[in-house]
PDB file of C-alpha atoms in Angstrom:
ATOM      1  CA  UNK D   1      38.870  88.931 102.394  1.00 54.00           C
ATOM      2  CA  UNK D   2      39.086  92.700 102.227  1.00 56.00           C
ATOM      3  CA  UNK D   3      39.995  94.733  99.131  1.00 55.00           C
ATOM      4  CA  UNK D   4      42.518  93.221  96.669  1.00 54.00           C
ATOM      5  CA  UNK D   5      43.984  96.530  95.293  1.00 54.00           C
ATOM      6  CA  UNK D   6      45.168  96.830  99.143  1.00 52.00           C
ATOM      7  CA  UNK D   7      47.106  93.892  99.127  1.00 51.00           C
ATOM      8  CA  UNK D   8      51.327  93.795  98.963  1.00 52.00           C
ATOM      9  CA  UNK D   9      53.485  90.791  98.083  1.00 53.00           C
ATOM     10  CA  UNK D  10      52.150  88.428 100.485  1.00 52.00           C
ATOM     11  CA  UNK D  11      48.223  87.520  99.907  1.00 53.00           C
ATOM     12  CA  UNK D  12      47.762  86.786 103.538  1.00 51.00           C
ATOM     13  CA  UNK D  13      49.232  90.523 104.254  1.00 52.00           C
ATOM     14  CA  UNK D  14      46.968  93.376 104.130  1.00 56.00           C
ATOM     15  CA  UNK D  15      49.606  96.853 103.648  1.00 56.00           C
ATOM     16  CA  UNK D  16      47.640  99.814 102.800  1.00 60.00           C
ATOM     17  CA  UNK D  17      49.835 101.242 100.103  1.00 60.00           C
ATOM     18  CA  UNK D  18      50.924 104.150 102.345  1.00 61.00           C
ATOM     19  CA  UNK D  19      52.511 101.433 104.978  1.00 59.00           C
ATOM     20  CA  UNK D  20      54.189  99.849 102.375  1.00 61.00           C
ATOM     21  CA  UNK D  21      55.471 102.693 101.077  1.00 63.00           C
ATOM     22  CA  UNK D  22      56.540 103.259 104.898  1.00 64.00           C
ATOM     23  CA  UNK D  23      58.446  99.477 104.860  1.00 58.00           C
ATOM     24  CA  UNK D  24      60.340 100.160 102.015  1.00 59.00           C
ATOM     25  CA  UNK D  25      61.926 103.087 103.298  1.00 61.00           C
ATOM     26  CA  UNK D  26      62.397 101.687 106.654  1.00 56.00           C
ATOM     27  CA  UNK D  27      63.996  98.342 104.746  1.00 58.00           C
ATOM     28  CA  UNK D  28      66.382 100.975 102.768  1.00 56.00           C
ATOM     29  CA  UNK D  29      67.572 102.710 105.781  1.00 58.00           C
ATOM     30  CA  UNK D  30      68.623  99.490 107.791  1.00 51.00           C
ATOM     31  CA  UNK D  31      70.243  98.532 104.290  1.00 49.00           C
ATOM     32  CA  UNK D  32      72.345 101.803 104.170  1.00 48.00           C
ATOM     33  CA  UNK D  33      72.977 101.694 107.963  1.00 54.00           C
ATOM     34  CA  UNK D  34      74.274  98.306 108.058  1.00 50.00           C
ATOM     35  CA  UNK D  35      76.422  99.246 105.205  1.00 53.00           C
ATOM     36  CA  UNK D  36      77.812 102.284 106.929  1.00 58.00           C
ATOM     37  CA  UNK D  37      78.257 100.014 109.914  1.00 56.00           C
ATOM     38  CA  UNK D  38      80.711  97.681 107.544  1.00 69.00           C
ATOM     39  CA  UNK D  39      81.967  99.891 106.105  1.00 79.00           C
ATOM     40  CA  UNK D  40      83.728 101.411 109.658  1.00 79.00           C
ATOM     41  CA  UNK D  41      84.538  97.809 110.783  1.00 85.00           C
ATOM     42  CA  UNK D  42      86.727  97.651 107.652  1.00 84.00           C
ATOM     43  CA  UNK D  43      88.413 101.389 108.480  1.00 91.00           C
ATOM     44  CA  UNK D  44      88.950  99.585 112.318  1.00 93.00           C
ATOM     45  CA  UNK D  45      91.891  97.162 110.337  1.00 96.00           C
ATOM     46  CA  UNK D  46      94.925  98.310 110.437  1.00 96.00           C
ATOM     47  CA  UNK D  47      98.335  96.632 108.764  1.00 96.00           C
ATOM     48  CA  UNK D  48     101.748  97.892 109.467  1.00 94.00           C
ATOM     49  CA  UNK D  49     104.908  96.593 107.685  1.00 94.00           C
ATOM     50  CA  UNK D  50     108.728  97.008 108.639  1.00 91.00           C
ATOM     51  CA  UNK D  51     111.787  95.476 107.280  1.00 88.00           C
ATOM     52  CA  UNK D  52     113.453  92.617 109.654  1.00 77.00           C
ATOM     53  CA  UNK D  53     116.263  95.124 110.280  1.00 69.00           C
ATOM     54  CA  UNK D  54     114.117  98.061 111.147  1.00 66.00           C
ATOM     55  CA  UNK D  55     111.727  95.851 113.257  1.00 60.00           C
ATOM     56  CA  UNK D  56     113.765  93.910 115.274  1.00 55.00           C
ATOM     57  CA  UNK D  57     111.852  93.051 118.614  1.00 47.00           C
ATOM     58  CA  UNK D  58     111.073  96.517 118.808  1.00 54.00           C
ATOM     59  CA  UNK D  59     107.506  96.275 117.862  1.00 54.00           C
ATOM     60  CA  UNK D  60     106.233  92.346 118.482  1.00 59.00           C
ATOM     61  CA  UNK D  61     108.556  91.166 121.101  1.00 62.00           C
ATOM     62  CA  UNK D  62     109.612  87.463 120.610  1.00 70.00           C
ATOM     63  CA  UNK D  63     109.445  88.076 116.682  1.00 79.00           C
ATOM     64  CA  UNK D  64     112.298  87.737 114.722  1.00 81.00           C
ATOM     65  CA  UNK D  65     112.395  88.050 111.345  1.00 87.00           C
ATOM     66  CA  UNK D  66     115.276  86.820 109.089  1.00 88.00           C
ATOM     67  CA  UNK D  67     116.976  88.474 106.244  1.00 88.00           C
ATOM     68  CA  UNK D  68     115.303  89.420 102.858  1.00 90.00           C
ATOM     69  CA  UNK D  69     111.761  89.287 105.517  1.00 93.00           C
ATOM     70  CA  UNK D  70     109.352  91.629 106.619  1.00 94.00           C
ATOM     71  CA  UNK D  71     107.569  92.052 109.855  1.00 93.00           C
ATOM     72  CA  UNK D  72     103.529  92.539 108.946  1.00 94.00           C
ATOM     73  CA  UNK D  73     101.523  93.237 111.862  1.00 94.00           C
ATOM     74  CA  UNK D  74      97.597  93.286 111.655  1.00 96.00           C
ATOM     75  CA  UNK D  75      95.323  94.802 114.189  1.00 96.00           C
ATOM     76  CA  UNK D  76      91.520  94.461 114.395  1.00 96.00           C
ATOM     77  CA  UNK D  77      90.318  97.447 116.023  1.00 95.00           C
ATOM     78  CA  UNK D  78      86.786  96.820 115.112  1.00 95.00           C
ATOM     79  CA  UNK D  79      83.858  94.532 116.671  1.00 93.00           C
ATOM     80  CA  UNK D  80      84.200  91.651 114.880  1.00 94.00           C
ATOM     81  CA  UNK D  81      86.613  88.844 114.115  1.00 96.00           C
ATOM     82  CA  UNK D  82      88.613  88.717 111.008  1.00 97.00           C
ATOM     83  CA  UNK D  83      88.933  85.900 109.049  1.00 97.00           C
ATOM     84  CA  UNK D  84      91.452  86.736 106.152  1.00 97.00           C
ATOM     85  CA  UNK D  85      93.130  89.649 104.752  1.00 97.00           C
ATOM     86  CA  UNK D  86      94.551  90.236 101.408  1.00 97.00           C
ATOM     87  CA  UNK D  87      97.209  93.061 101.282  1.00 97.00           C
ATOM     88  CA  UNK D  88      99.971  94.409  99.147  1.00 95.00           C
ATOM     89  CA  UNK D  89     102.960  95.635 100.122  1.00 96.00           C
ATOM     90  CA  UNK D  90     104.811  98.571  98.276  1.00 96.00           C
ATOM     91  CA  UNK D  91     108.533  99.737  98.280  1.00 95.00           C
ATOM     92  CA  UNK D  92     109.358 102.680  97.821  1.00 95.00           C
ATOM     93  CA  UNK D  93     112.429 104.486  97.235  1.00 94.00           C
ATOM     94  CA  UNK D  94     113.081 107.284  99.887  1.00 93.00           C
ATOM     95  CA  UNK D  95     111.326 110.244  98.787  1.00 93.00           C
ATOM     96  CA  UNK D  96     109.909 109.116  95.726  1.00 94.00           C
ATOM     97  CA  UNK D  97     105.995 107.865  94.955  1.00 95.00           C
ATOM     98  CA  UNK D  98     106.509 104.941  92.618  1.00 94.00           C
ATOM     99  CA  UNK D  99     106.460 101.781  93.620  1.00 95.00           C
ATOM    100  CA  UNK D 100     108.812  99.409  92.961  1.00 95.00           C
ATOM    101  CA  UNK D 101     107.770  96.051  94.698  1.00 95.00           C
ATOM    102  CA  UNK D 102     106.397  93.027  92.150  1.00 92.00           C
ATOM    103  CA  UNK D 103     104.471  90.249  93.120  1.00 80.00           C
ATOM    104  CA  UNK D 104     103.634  91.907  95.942  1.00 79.00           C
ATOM    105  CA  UNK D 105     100.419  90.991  97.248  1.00 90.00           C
ATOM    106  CA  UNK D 106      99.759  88.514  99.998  1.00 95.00           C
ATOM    107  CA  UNK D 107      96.409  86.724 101.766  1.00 97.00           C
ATOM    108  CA  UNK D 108      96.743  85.923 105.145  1.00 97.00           C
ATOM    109  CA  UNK D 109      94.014  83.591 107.255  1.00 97.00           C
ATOM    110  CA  UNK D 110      94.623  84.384 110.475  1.00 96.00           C
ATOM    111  CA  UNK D 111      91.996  84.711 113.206  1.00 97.00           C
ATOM    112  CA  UNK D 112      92.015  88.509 114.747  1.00 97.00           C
ATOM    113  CA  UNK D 113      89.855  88.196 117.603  1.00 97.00           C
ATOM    114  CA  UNK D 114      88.280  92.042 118.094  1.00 97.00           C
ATOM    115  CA  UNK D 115      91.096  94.129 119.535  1.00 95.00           C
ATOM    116  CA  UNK D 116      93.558  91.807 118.532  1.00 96.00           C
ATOM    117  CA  UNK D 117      96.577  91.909 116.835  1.00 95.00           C
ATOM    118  CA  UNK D 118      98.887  89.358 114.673  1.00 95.00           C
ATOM    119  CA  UNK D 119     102.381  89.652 113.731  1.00 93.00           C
ATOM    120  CA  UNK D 120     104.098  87.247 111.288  1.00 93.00           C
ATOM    121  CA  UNK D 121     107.319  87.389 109.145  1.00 92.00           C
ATOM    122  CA  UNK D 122     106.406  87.399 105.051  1.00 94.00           C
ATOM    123  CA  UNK D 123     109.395  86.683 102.521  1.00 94.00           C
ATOM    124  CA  UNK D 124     109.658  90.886 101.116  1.00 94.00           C
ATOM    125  CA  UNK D 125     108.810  91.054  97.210  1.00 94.00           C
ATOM    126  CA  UNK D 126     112.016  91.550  94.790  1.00 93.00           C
ATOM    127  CA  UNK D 127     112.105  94.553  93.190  1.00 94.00           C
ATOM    128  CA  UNK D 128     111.604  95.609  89.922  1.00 94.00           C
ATOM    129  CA  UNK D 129     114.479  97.729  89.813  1.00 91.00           C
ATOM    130  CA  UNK D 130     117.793  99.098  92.242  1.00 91.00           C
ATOM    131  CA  UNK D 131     117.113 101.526  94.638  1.00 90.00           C
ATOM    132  CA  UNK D 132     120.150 102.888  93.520  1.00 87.00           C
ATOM    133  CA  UNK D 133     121.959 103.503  97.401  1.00 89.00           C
ATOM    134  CA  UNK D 134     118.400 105.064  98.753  1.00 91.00           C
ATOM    135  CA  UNK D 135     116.598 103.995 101.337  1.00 92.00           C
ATOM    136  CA  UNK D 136     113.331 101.517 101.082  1.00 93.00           C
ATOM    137  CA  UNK D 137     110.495 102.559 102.611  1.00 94.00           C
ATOM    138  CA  UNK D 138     107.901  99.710 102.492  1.00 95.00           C
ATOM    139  CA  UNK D 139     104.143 100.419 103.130  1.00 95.00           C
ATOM    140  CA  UNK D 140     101.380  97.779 103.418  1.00 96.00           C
ATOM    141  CA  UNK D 141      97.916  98.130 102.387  1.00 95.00           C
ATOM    142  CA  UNK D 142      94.380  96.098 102.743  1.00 96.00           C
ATOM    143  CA  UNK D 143      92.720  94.779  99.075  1.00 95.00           C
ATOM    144  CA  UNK D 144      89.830  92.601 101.073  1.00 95.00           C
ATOM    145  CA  UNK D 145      88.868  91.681 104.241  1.00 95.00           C
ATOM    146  CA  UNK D 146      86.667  88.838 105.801  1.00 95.00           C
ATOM    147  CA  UNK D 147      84.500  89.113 109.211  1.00 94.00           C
ATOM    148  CA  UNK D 148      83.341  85.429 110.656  1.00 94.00           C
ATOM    149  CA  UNK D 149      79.606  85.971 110.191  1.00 83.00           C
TER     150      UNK D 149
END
């Protein structure tokens, strides 16, 4: 049966206490790497927004967005497929840094196959206030992704 002080979580495994001590570590590294892993799938999403107007066919050919919509295109650079994406979308008046969009964030369940990209036309958030005769700028942003598991 061996020495019971030598035993670790399971009573049919015998760890010496310096092996276990060696599987922890081992189980905290994979932890941290798969994390790290994740973590640069998520940076491999990439959103892109642009004002029907601005977008035209230009960028999605066969896409045309009507008025008071804006063209948000998704790409999944990374490994895996994506399964939804919640994102906001900001306005913002030429050369200023506050944002004037409300209600302005969005989930979207698309499929991205890796290396894929979607395009779709999303009714643009009212603003909270005039631009006043400036420009909009509208940038897009990622809240939460999903990977198919």
């Amino acid at each position: 049966m061996g020495d019971p002080r030598r035993r670790a979580v399971c009573p049919s495994l015998v760890l010496a206490p310096e092996h276990a001590d060696r599987l922890g570590r081992l189980a905290g590294i994979a932890f941290w790497g798969y994390g790290v892993y994740d973590e640069r799938q998520r940076e491999l999403v990439a959103i892109t927004v642009e004002p029907a107007a601005e977008a035209a066919s230009r960028t999605s050919p066969g896409i045309a967005c009507g008025e008071g919509e804006l063209l948000v295109s998704i790409t999944n650079g990374s490994g895996k497929t994506v399964t939804g994406v919640r994102f906001n979308v900001g306005a913002y008046r030429e050369g200023r840094s506050t944002n004037i969009a409300k209600g302005n964030w969005f989930d979207d369940d698309h499929i991205i196959n890796p290396r894929g990209t979607v395009s779709a036309c999303w009714k643009a958030p009212g603003l909270t206030r005039d631009p006043e005769g400036d420009r909009v700028v509208w940038k897009a942003s990622i809240i939460k992704l999903e990977f198919a598991e």
